[in-house]
CSV table of N, CA, C and O in Angstrom, one decimal:
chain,number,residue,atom,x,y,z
A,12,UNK,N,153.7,141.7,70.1
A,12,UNK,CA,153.0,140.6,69.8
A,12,UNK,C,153.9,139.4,69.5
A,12,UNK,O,154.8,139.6,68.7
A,13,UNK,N,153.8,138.2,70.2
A,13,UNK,CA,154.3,137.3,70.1
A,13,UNK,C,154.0,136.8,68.6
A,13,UNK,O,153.2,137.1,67.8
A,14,UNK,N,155.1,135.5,68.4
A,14,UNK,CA,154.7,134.4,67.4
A,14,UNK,C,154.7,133.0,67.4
A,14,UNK,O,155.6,132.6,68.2
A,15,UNK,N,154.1,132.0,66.9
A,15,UNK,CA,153.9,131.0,67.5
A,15,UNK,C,155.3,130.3,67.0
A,15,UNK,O,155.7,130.2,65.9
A,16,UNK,N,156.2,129.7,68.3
A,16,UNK,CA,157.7,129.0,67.7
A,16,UNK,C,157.1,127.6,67.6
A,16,UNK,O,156.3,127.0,68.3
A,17,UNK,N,158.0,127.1,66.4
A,17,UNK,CA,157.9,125.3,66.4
A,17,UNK,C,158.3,125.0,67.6
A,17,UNK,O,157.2,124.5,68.1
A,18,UNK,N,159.1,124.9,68.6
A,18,UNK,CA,159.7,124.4,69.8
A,18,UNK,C,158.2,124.7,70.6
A,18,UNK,O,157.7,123.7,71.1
A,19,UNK,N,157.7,125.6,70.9
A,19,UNK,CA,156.8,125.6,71.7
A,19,UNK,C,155.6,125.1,71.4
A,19,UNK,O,154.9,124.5,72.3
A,20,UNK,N,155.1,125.2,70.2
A,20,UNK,CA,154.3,123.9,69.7
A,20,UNK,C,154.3,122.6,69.9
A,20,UNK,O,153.4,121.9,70.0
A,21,UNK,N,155.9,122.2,69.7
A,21,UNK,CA,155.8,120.9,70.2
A,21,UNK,C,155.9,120.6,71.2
A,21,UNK,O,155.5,119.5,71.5
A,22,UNK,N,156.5,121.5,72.1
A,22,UNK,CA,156.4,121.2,73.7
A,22,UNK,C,154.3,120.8,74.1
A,22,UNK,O,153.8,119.9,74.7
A,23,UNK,N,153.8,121.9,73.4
A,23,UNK,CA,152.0,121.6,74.0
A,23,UNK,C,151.9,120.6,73.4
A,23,UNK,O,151.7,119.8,74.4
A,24,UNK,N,152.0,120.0,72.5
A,24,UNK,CA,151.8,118.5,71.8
A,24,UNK,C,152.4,117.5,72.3
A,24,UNK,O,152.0,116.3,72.0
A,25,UNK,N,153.2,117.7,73.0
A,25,UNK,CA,153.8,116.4,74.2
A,25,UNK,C,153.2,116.3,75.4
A,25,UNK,O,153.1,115.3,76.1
A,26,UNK,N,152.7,118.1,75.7
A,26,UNK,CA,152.3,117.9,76.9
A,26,UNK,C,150.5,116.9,77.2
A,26,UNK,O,150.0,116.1,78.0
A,27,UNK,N,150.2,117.7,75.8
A,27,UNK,CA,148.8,117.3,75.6
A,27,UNK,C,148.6,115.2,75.5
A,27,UNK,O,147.7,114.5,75.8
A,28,UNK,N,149.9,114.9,75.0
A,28,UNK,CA,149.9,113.4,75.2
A,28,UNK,C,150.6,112.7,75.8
A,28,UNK,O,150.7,111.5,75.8
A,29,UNK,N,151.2,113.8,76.7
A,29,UNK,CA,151.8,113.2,78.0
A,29,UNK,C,150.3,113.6,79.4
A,29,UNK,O,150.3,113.3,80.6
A,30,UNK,N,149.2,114.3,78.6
A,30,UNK,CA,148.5,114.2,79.8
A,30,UNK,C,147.4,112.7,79.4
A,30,UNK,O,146.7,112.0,80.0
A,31,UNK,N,147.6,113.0,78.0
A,31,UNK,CA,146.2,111.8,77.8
A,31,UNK,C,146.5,110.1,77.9
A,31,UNK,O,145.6,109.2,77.7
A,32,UNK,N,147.9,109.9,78.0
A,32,UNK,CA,148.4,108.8,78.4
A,32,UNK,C,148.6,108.9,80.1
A,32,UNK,O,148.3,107.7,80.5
A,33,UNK,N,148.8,109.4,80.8
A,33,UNK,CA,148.7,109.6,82.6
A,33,UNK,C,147.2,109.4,82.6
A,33,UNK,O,146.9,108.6,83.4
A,34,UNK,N,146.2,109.8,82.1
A,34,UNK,CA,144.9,110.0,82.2
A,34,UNK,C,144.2,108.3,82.0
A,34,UNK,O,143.4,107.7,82.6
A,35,UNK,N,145.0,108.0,80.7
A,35,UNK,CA,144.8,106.2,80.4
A,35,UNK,C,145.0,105.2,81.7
A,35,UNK,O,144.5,104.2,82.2
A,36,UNK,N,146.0,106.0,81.8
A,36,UNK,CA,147.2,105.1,83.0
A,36,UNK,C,146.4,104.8,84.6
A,36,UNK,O,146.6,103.7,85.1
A,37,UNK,N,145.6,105.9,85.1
A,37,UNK,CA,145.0,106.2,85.9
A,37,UNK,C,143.7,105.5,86.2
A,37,UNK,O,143.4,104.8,87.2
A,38,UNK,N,142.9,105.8,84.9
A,38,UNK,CA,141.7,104.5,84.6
A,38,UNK,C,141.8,103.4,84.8
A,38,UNK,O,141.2,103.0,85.8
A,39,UNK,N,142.4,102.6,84.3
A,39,UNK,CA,142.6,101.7,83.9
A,39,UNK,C,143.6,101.1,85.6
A,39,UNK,O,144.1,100.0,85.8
A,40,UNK,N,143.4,102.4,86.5
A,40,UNK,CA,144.3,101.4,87.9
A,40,UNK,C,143.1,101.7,88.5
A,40,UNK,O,142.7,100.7,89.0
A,41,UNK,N,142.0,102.8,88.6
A,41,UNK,CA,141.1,103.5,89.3
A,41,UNK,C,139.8,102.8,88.6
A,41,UNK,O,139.3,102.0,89.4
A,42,UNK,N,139.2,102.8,87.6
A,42,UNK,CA,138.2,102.5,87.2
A,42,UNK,C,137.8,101.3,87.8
A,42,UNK,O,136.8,101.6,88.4
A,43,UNK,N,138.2,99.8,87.9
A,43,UNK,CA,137.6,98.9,88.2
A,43,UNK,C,137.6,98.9,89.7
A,43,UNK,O,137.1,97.9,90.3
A,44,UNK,N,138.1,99.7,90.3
A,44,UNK,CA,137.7,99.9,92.0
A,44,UNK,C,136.0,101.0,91.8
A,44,UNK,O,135.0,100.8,92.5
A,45,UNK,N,136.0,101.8,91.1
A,45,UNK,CA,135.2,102.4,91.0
A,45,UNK,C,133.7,102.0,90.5
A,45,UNK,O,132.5,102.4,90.8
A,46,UNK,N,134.2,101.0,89.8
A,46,UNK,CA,132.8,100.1,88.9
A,46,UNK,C,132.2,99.0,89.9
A,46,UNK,O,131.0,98.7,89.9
A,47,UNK,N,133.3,98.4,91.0
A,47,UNK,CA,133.1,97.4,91.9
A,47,UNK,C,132.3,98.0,92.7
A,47,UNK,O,131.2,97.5,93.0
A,48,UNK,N,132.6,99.4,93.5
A,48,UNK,CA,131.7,100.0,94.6
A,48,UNK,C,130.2,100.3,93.8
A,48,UNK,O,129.1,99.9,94.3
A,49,UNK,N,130.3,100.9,92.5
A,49,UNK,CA,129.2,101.3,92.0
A,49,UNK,C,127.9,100.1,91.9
A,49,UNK,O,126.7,100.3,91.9
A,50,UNK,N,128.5,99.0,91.6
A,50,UNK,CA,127.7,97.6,91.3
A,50,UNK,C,127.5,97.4,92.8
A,50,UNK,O,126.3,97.8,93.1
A,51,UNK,N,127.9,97.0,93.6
A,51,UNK,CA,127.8,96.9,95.3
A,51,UNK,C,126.6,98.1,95.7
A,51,UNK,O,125.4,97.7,95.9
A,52,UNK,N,126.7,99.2,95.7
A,52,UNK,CA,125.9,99.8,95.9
A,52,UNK,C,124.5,99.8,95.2
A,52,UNK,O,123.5,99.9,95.9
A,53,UNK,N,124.4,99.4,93.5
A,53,UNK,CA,123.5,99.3,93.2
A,53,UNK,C,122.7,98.0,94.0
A,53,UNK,O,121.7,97.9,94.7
A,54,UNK,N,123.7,97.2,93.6
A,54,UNK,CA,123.0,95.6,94.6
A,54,UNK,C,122.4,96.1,96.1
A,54,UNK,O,121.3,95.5,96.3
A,55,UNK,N,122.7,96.8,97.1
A,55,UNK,CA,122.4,97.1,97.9
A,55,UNK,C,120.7,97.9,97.9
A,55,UNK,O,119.8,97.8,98.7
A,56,UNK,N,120.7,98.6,96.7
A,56,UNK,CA,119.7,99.2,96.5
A,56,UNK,C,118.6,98.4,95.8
A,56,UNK,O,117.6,99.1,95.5
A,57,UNK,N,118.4,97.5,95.5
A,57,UNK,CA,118.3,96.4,94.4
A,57,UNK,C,117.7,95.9,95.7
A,57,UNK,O,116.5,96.0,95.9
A,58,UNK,N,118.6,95.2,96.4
A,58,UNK,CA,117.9,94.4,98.0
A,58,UNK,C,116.9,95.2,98.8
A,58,UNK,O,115.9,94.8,99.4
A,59,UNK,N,117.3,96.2,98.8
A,59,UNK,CA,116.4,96.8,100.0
A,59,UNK,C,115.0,97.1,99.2
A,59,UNK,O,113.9,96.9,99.7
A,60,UNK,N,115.1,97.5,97.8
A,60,UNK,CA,113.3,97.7,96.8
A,60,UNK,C,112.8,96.1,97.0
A,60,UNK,O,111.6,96.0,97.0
A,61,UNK,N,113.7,94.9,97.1
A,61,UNK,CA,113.2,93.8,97.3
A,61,UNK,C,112.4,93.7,98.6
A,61,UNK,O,111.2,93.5,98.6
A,62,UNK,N,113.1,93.8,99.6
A,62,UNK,CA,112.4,93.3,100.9
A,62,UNK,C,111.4,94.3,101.3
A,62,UNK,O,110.5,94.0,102.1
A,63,UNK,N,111.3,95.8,100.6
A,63,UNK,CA,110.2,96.7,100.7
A,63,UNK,C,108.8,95.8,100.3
A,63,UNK,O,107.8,95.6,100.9
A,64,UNK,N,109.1,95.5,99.2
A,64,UNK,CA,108.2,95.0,98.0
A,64,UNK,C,107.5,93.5,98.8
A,64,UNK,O,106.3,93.3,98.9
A,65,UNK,N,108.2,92.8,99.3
A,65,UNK,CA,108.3,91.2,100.2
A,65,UNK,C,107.5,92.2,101.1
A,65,UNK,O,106.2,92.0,100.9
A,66,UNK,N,107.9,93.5,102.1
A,66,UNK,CA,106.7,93.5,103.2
A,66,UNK,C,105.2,94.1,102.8
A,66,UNK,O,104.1,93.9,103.2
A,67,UNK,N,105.8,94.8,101.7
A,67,UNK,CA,104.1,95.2,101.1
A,67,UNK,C,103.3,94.0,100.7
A,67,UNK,O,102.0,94.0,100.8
A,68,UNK,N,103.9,93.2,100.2
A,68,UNK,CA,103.1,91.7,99.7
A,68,UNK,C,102.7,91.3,101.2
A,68,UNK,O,101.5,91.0,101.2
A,69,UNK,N,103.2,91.3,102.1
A,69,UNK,CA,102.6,90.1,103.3
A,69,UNK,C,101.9,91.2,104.0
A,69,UNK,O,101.4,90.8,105.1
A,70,UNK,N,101.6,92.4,103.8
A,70,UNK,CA,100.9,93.2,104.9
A,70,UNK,C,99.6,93.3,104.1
A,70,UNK,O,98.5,93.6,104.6
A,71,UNK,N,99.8,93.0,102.6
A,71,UNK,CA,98.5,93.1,101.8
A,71,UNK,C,97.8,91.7,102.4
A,71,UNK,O,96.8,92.0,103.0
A,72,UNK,N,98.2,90.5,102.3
A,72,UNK,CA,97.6,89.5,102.7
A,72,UNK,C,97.4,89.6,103.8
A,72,UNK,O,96.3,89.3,104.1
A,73,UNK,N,98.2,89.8,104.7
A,73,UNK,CA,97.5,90.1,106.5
A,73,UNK,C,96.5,90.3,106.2
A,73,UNK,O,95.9,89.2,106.1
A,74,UNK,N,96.0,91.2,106.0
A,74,UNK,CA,94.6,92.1,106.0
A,74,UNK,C,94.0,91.8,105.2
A,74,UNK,O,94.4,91.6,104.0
A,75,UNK,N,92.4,91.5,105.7
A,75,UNK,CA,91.7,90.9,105.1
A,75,UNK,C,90.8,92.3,103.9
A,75,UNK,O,90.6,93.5,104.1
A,76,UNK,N,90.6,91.4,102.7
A,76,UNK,CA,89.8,92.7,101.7
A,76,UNK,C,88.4,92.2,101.9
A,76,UNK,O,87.9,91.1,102.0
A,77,UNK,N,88.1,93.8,102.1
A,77,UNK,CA,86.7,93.6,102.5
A,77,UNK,C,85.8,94.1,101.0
A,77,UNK,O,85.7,95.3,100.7
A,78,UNK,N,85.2,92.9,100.2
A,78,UNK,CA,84.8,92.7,99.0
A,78,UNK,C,83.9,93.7,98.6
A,78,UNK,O,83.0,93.5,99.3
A,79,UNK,N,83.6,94.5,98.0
A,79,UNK,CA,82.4,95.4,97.7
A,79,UNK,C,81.7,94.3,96.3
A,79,UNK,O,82.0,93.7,95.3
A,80,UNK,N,80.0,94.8,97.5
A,80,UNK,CA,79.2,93.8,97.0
A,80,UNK,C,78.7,94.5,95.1
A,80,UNK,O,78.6,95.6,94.6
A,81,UNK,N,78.5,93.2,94.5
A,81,UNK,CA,78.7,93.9,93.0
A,81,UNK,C,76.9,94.1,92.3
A,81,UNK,O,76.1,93.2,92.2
A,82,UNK,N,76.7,95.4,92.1
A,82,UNK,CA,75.6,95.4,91.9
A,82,UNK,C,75.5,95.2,90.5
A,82,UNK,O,76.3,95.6,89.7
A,83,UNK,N,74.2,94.5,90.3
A,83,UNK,CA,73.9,94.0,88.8
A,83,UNK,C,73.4,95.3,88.2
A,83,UNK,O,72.3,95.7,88.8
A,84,UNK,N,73.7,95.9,87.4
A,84,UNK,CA,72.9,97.3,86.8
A,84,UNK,C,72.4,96.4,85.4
A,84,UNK,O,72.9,95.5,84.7
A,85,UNK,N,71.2,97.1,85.5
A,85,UNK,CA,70.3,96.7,84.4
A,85,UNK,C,70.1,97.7,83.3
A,85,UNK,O,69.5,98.7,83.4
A,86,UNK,N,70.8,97.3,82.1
A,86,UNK,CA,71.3,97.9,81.3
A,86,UNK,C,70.4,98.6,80.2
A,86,UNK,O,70.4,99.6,79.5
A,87,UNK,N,69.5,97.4,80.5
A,87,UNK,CA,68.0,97.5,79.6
A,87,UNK,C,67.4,96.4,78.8
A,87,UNK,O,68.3,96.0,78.1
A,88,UNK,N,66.4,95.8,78.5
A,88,UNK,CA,65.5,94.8,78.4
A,88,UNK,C,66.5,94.0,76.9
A,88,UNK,O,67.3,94.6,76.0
A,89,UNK,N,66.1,92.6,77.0
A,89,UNK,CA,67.4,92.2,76.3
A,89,UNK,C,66.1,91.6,75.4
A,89,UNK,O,65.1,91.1,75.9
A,90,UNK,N,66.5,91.8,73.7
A,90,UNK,CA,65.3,91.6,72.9
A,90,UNK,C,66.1,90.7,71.8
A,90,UNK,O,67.2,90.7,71.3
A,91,UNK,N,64.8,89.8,71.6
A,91,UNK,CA,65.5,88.8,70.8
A,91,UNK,C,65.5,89.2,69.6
A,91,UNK,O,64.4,89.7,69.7
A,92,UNK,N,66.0,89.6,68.0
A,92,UNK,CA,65.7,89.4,67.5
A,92,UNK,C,65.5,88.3,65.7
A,92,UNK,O,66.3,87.5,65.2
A,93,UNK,N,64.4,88.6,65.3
A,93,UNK,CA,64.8,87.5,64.3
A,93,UNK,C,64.6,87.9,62.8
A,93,UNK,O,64.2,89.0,62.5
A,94,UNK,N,64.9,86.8,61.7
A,94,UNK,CA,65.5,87.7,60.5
A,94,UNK,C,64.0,87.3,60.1
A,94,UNK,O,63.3,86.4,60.5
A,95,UNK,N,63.5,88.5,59.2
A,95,UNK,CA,62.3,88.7,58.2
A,95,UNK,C,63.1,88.5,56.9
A,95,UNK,O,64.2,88.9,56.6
A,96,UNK,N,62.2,87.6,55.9
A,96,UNK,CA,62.1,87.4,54.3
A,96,UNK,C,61.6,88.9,53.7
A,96,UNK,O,61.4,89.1,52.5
Protein backbone atom coordinates (compact mmCIF):
# COMPACT_ATOMS: atom_id res chain seq x y z
CA UNK A 1 0.00 0.00 0.00
CA UNK A 2 1.19 3.17 -1.03
CA UNK A 3 1.28 6.67 0.79
CA UNK A 4 0.38 9.84 -0.07
CA UNK A 5 4.01 11.95 -0.68
CA UNK A 6 3.97 15.85 -0.35
CA UNK A 7 5.93 16.10 -3.81
CA UNK A 8 3.16 14.27 -5.45
CA UNK A 9 0.51 16.21 -4.01
CA UNK A 10 1.85 19.11 -5.18
CA UNK A 11 2.60 18.04 -8.43
CA UNK A 12 -1.75 17.32 -8.76
CA UNK A 13 -2.26 20.77 -7.38
CA UNK A 14 -0.29 22.34 -10.20
CA UNK A 15 -1.59 20.17 -12.53
CA UNK A 16 -5.16 20.89 -11.42
CA UNK A 17 -4.30 24.75 -11.95
CA UNK A 18 -2.29 24.36 -14.73
CA UNK A 19 -5.39 22.80 -16.34
CA UNK A 20 -7.94 25.50 -15.06
CA UNK A 21 -5.83 28.43 -16.26
CA UNK A 22 -5.36 26.64 -20.13
CA UNK A 23 -9.17 26.08 -19.74
CA UNK A 24 -9.52 30.18 -18.98
CA UNK A 25 -7.07 30.80 -21.69
CA UNK A 26 -9.05 28.83 -24.29
CA UNK A 27 -12.57 30.58 -23.46
CA UNK A 28 -11.76 33.52 -23.51
CA UNK A 29 -10.02 32.99 -27.44
CA UNK A 30 -13.03 30.37 -28.28
CA UNK A 31 -16.00 31.72 -26.62
CA UNK A 32 -16.81 34.88 -28.45
CA UNK A 33 -16.44 33.00 -31.89
CA UNK A 34 -18.86 30.66 -30.42
CA UNK A 35 -21.45 33.30 -29.00
CA UNK A 36 -21.23 35.18 -32.50
CA UNK A 37 -22.35 31.89 -34.58
CA UNK A 38 -24.90 31.20 -31.81
CA UNK A 39 -26.61 34.78 -32.09
CA UNK A 40 -26.35 34.48 -36.12
CA UNK A 41 -28.06 31.44 -36.00
CA UNK A 42 -30.65 32.42 -33.56
CA UNK A 43 -31.31 35.70 -35.83
CA UNK A 44 -31.68 33.37 -38.66
CA UNK A 45 -34.30 31.56 -36.87
CA UNK A 46 -35.90 34.61 -35.62
CA UNK A 47 -36.26 35.73 -39.56
CA UNK A 48 -37.61 32.78 -40.99
CA UNK A 49 -40.71 32.50 -37.69
CA UNK A 50 -41.01 36.18 -39.13
CA UNK A 51 -41.68 35.72 -42.76
CA UNK A 52 -43.71 32.35 -41.79
CA UNK A 53 -45.91 34.51 -39.70
CA UNK A 54 -45.99 37.72 -42.76
CA UNK A 55 -47.35 34.59 -45.07
CA UNK A 56 -49.89 33.31 -42.76
CA UNK A 57 -51.11 36.96 -42.26
CA UNK A 58 -51.59 37.64 -46.18
CA UNK A 59 -53.04 34.14 -46.99
CA UNK A 60 -55.52 34.85 -44.01
CA UNK A 61 -56.57 38.10 -45.80
CA UNK A 62 -56.51 36.57 -49.34
CA UNK A 63 -59.31 34.56 -48.43
CA UNK A 64 -62.29 35.75 -47.95
CA UNK A 65 -64.23 34.74 -44.31
CA UNK A 66 -67.28 33.53 -44.91
CA UNK A 67 -69.41 35.08 -41.78
CA UNK A 68 -71.71 32.70 -39.95
CA UNK A 69 -74.95 34.16 -39.74
CA UNK A 70 -75.59 35.03 -35.86
CA UNK A 71 -78.64 33.74 -34.45
CA UNK A 72 -80.53 35.71 -31.91
CA UNK A 73 -81.52 32.96 -29.10
CA UNK A 74 -84.19 33.95 -27.03
CA UNK A 75 -83.29 33.58 -23.66
CA UNK A 76 -86.60 34.19 -22.23
CA UNK A 77 -89.27 36.99 -21.80
CA UNK A 78 -87.66 40.11 -20.33
CA UNK A 79 -89.94 41.43 -17.24
CA UNK A 80 -89.97 44.66 -15.90
CA UNK A 81 -89.77 44.86 -12.57
CA UNK A 82 -90.90 47.43 -9.97
CA UNK A 83 -90.42 48.18 -6.23
CA UNK A 84 -93.58 47.57 -3.83
CA UNK A 85 -94.05 49.81 -0.35
Amino acid sequence: MQTASVPGFIRTILIVILIYYAFKILARIFLPFLMRKMMQKAGENLQKQAEHFQQQQSQQQATPKQEMPKSKKQVGEYVDFEEVD
